[in-house]
mmCIF file of C-alpha atoms in Angstrom:
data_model
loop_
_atom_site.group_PDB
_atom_site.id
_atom_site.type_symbol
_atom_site.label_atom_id
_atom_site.label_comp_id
_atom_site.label_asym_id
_atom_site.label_seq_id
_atom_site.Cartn_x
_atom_site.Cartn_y
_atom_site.Cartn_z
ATOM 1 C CA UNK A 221 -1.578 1.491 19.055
ATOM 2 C CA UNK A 222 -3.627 -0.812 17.438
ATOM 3 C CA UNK A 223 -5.745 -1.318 20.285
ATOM 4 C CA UNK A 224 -6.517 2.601 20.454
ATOM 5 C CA UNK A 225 -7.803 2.057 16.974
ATOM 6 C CA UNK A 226 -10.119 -1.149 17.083
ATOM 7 C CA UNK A 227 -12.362 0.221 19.676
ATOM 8 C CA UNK A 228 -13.696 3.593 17.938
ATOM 9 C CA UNK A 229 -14.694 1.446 14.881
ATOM 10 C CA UNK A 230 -17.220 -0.375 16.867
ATOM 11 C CA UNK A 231 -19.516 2.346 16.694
ATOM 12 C CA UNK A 232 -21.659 2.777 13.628
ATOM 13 C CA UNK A 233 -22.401 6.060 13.650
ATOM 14 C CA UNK A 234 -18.127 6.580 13.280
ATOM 15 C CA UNK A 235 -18.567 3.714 10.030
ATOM 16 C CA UNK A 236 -21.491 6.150 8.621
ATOM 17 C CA UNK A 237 -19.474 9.384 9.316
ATOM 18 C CA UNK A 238 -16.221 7.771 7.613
ATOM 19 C CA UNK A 239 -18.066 6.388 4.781
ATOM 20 C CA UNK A 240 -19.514 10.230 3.985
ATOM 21 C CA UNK A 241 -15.966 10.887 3.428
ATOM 22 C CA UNK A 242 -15.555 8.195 0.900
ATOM 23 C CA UNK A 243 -18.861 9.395 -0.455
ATOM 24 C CA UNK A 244 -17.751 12.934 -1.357
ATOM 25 C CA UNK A 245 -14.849 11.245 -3.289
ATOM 26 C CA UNK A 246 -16.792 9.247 -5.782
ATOM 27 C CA UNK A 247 -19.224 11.915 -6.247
ATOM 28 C CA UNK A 248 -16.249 14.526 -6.681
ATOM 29 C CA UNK A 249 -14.720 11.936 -9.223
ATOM 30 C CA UNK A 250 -13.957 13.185 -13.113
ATOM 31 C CA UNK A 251 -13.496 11.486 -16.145
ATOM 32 C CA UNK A 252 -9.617 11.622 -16.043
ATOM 33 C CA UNK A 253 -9.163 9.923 -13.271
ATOM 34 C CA UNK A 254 -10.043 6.632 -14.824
ATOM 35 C CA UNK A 255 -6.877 7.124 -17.237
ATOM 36 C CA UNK A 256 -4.761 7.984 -13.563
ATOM 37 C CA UNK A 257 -5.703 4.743 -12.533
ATOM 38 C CA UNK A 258 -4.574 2.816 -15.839
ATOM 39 C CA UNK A 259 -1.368 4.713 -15.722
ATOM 40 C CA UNK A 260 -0.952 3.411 -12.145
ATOM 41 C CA UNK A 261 -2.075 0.013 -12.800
ATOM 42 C CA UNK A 262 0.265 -0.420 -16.600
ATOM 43 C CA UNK A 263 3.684 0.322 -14.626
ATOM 44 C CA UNK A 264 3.469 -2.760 -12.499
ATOM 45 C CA UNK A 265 2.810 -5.266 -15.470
ATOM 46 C CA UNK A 266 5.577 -3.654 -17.807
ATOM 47 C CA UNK A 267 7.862 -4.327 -15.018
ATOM 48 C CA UNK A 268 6.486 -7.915 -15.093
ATOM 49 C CA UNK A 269 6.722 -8.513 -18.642
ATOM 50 C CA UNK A 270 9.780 -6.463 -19.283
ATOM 51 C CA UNK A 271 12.299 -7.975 -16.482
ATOM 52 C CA UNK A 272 9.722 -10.930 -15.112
ATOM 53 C CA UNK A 273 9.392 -12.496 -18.723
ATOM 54 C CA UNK A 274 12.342 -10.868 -20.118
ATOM 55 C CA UNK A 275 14.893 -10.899 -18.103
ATOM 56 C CA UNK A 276 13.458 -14.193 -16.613
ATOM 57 C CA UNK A 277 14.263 -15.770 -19.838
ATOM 58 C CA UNK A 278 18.064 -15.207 -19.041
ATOM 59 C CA UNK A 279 17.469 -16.341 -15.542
ATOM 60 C CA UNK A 280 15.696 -19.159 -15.916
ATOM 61 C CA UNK A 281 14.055 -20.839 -12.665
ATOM 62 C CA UNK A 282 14.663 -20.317 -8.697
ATOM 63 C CA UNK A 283 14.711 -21.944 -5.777
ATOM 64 C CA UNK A 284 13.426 -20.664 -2.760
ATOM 65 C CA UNK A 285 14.315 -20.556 0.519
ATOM 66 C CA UNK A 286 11.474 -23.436 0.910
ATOM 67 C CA UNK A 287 13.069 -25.628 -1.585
ATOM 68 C CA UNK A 288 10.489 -25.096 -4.073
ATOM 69 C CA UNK A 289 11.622 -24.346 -7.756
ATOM 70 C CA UNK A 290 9.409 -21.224 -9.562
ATOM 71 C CA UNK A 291 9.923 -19.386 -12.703
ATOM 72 C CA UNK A 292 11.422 -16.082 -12.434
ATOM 73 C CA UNK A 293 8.037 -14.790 -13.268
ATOM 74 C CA UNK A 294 6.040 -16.544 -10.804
ATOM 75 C CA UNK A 295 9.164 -15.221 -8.165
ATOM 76 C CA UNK A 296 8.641 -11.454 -9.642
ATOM 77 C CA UNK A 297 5.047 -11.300 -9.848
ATOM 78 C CA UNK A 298 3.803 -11.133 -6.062
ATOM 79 C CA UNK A 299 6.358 -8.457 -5.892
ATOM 80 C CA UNK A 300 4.763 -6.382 -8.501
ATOM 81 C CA UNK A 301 1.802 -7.372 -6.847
ATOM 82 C CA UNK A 302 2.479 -6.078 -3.590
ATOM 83 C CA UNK A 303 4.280 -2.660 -5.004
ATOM 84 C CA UNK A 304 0.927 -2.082 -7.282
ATOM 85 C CA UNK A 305 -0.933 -1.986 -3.732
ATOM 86 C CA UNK A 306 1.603 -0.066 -2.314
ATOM 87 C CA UNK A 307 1.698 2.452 -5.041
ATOM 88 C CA UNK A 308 -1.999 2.855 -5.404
ATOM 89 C CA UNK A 309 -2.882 3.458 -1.927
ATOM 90 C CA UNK A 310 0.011 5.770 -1.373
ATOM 91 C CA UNK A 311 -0.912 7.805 -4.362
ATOM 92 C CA UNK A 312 -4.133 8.227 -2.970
ATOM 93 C CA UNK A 313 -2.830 9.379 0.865
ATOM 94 C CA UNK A 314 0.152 11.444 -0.030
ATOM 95 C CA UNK A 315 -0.647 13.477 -2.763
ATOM 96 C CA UNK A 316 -4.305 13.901 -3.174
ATOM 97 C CA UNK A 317 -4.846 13.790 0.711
ATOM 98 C CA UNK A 318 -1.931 16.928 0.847
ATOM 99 C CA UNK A 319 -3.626 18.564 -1.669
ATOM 100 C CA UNK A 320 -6.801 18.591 0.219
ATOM 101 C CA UNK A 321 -5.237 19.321 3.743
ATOM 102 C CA UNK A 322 -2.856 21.814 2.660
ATOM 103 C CA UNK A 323 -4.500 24.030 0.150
ATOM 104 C CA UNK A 324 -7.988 22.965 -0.696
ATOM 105 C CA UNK A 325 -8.628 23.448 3.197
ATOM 106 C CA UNK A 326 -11.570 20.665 2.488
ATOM 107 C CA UNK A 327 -11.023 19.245 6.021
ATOM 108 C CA UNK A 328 -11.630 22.649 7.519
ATOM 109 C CA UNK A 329 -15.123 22.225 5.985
ATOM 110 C CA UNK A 330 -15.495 18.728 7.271
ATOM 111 C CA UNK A 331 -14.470 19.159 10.838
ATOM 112 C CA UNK A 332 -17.273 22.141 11.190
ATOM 113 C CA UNK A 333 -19.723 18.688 10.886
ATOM 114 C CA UNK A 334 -19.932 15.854 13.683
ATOM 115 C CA UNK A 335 -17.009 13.785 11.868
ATOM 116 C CA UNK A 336 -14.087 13.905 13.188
ATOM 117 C CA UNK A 337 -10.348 13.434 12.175
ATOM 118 C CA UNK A 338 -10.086 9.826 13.342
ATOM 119 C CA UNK A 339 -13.309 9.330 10.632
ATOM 120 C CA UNK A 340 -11.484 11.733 8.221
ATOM 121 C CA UNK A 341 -8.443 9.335 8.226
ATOM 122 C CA UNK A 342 -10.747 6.235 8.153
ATOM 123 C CA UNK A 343 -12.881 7.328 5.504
ATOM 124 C CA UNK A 344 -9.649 8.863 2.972
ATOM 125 C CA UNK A 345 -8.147 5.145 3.766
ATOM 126 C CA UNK A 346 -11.248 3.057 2.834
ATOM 127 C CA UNK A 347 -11.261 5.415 -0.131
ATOM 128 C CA UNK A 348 -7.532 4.848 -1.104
ATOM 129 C CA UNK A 349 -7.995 0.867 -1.040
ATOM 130 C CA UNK A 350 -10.936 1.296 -3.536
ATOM 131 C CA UNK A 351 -8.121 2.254 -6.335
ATOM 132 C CA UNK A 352 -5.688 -0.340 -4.533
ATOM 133 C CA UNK A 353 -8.401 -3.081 -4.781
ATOM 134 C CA UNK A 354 -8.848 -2.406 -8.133
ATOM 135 C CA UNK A 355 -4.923 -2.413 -9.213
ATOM 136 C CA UNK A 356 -4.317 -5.718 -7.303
ATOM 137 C CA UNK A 357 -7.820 -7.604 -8.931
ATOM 138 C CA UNK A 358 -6.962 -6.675 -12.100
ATOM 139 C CA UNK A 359 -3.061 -7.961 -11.293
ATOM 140 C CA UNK A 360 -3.985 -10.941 -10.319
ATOM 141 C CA UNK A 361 -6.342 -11.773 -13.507
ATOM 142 C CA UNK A 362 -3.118 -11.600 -15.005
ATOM 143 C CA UNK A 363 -1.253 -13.591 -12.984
ATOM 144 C CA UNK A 364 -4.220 -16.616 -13.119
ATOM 145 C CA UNK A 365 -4.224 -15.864 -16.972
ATOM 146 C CA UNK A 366 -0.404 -16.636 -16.988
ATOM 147 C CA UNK A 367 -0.162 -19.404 -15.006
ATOM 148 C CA UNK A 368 2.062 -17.412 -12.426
ATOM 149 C CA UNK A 369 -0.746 -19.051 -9.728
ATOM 150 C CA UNK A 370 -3.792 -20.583 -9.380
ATOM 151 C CA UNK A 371 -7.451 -19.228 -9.257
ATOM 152 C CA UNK A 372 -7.494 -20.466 -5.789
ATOM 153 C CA UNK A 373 -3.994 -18.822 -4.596
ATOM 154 C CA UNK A 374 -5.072 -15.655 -5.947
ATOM 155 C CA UNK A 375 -8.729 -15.826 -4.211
ATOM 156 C CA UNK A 376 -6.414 -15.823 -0.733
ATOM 157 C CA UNK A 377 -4.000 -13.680 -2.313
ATOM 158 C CA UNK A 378 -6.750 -10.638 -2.728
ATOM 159 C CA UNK A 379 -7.390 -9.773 0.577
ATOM 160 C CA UNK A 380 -3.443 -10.302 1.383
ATOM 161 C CA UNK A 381 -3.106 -7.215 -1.039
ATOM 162 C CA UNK A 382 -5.980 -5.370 0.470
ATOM 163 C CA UNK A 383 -4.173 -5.418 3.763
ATOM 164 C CA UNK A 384 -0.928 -4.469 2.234
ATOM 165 C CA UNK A 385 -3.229 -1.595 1.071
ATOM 166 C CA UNK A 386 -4.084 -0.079 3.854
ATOM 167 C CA UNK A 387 -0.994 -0.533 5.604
ATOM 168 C CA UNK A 388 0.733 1.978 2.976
ATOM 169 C CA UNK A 389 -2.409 3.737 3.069
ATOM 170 C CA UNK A 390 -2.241 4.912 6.836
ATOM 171 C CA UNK A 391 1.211 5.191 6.133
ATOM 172 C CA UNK A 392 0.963 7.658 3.628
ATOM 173 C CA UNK A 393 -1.300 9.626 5.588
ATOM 174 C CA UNK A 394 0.776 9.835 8.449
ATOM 175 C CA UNK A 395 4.113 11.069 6.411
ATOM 176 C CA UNK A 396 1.440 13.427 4.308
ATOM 177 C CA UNK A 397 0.781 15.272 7.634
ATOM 178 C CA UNK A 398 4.352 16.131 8.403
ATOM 179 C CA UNK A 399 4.844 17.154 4.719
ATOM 180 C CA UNK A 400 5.601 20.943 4.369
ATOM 181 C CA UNK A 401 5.393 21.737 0.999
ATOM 182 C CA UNK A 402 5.434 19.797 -2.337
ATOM 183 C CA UNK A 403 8.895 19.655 -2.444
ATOM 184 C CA UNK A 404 8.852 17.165 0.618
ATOM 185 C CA UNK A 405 7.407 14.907 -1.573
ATOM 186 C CA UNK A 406 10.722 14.205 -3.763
ATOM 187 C CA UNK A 407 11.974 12.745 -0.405
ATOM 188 C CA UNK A 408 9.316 10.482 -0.085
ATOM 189 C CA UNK A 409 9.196 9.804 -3.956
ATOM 190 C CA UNK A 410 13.110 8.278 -3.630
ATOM 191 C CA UNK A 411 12.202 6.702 0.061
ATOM 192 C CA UNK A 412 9.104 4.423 -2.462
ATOM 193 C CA UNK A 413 11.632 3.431 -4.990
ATOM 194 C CA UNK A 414 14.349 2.399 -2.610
ATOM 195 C CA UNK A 415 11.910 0.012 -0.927
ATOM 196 C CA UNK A 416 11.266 -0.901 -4.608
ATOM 197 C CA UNK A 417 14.179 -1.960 -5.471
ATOM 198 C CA UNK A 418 15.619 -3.644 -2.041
ATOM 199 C CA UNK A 419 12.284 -5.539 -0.610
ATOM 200 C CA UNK A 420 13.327 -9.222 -2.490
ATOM 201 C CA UNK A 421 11.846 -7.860 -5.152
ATOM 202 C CA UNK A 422 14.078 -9.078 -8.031
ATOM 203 C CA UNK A 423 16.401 -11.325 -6.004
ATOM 204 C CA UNK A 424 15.698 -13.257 -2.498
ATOM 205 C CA UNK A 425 16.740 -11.061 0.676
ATOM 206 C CA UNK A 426 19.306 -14.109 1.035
ATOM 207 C CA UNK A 427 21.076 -12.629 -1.867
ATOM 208 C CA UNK A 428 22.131 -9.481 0.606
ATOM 209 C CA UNK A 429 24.677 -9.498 2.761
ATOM 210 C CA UNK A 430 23.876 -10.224 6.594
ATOM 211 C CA UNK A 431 23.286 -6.541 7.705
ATOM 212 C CA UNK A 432 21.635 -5.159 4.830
ATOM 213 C CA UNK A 433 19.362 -8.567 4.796
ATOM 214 C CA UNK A 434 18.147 -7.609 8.157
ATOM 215 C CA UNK A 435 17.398 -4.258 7.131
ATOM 216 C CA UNK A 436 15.373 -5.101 4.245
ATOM 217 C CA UNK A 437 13.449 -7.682 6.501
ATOM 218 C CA UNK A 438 12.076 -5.251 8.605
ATOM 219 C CA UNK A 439 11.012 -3.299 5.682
ATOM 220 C CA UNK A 440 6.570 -2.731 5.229
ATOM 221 C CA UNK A 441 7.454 -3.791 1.692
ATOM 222 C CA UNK A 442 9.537 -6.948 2.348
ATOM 223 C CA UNK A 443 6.728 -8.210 4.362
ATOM 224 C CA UNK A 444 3.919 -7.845 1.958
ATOM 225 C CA UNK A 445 5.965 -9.102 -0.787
ATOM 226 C CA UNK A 446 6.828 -12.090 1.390
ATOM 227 C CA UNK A 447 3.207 -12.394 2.844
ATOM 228 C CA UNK A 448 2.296 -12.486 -1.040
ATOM 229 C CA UNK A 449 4.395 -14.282 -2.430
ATOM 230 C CA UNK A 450 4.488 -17.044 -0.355
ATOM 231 C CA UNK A 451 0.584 -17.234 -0.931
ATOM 232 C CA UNK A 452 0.870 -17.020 -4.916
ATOM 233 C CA UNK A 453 3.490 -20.071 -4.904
ATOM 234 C CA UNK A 454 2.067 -21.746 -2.307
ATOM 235 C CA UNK A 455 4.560 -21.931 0.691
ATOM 236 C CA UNK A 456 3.713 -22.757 4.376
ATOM 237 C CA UNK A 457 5.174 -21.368 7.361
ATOM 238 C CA UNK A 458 4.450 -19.606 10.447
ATOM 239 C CA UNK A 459 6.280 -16.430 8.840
ATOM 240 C CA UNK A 460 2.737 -15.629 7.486
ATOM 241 C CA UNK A 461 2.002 -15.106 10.728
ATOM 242 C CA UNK A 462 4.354 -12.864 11.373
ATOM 243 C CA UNK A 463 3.843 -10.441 7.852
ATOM 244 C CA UNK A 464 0.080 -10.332 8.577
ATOM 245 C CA UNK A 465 0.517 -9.080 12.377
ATOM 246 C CA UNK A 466 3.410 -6.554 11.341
ATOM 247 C CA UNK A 467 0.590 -5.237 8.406
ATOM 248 C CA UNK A 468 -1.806 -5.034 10.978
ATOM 249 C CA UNK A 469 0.356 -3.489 13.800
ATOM 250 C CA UNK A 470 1.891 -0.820 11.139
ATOM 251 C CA UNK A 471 -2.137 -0.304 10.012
ATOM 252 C CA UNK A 472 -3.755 0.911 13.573
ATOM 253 C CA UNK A 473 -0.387 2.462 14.597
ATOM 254 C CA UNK A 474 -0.355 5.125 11.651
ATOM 255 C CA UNK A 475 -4.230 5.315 11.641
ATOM 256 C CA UNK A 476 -4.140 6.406 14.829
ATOM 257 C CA UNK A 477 -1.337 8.378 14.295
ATOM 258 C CA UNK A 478 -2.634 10.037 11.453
ATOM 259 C CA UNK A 479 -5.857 10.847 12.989
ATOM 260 C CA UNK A 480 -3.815 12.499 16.069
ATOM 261 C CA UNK A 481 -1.674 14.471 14.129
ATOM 262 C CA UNK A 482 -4.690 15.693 11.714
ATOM 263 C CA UNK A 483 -6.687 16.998 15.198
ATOM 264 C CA UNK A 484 -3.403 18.987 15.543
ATOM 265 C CA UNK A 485 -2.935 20.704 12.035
ATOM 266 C CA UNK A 486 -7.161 21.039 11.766
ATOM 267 C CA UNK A 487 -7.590 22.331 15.323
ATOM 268 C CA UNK A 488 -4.608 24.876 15.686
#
């Protein structure tokens, strides 16, 4: 999959095209968005204060599967870090990108031009990990400012989120297209929380039992929390490896996806 996407973004006039998309975004942009984005960007840093800091006093420190000994706080924080990209580039490709397919009909509009769905998808995603980027810089100020990592972990930690981003992102896009009403949308609502909760968020995945571990292992979220996290407390390990070419994979696979399913719905 991912090598059906890499090739058509070699092409500049496809960039250009995809970045018009993005384009009509900002310019479409209102005033109350800004306080939609501090909504989305508060929930993950009352989580961290509330059960990282407060519940983390009860806790006390953890050792990781590494050996090394964190705070609870420095163990929850990549977490929130990781669901803050999740939930800001999935808020962006579910809902508003719905709204526009569905019953705006703007992609009707867009498709009478020379760009096409693939640049449609492209240009909505690059758009969605503007408000991700922005929730995961802002995070991990925090995180620096708390001693949770280092200046220098976080520098490597950015772009780690910005991936995560646009895995969800595609993601999003992809489930948005087989959405049939609003309604499909509480499904999807408890399918975000679940991987919430059960991605070694609060505990290690060692904590599970054996089955359920695996389960949670092959979860997008696991992944970027591990990817994360073992950047922000600075682990080694080939596993890094392994989280940044399932990101990837997951990224061209629903991009492409996305795009193909689009041409269906747009071109019926």
């Amino acid at each position: 999959m991912v090598g059906l996407v890499l090739p058509r973004l070699v092409g500049s006039a496809e960039v250009r095209r995809s970045a018009s998309v993005a384009e009509r975004n900002l310019a479409a942009l209102k005033s109350a968005y800004w306080l939609v984005l501090l909504s989305g960007f508060l929930e993950p840093v009352l989580y961290l204060f509330s059960i990282g800091v407060g519940v983390g006093a009860l806790v006390g420190d953890l050792t990781l599967p590494t050996g090394q000994v964190v705070s609870y706080a420095a163990f929850v924080a990549p977490a929130m870090l990781a669901s803050s990209a999740m939930s800001g580039a999935l808020a962006e490709t579910t809902f508003n990108f719905f709204g526009k397919m569905k019953y705006m009909k703007l992609y009707d509009g867009v498709i009478a031009t020379p760009v096409q769905p693939f640049e449609i998808a492209l240009g909505e995603l690059g758009w969605a990990m503007i408000r991700g980027s922005l929730y995961s810089a802002a995070f991990l100020v925090i995180m620096v400012v708390m001693d949770l990592t280092t200046a220098a972990r976080g520098a490597v930690a950015f772009p780690a989120a910005v991936l995560v981003g646009f895995a969800f992102g595609a993601l999003g896009m992809t489930v948005s297209t087989l959405m049939r009403s609003w309604q499909d949308f509480d499904l999807m609502g408890s399918a975000q929380f679940t991987l919430f909760l059960f991605s070694g968020t609060f505990v290690p995945a060692e904590a599970y039992p054996a089955v359920l571990r695996w389960v949670v292992e092959l979860s997008p979220l696991y992944r970027s929390v591990h990817l994360i996290r073992g950047i922000s407390v600075g682990a080694s390990g080939w596993s890094w490896l392994l989280d940044v070419a399932y990101l990837v994979a997951l990224t061209g696979g629903m991009l492409a996806l996305a795009s193909r399913r689009m041409g269906r719905l747009l071109y019926k």
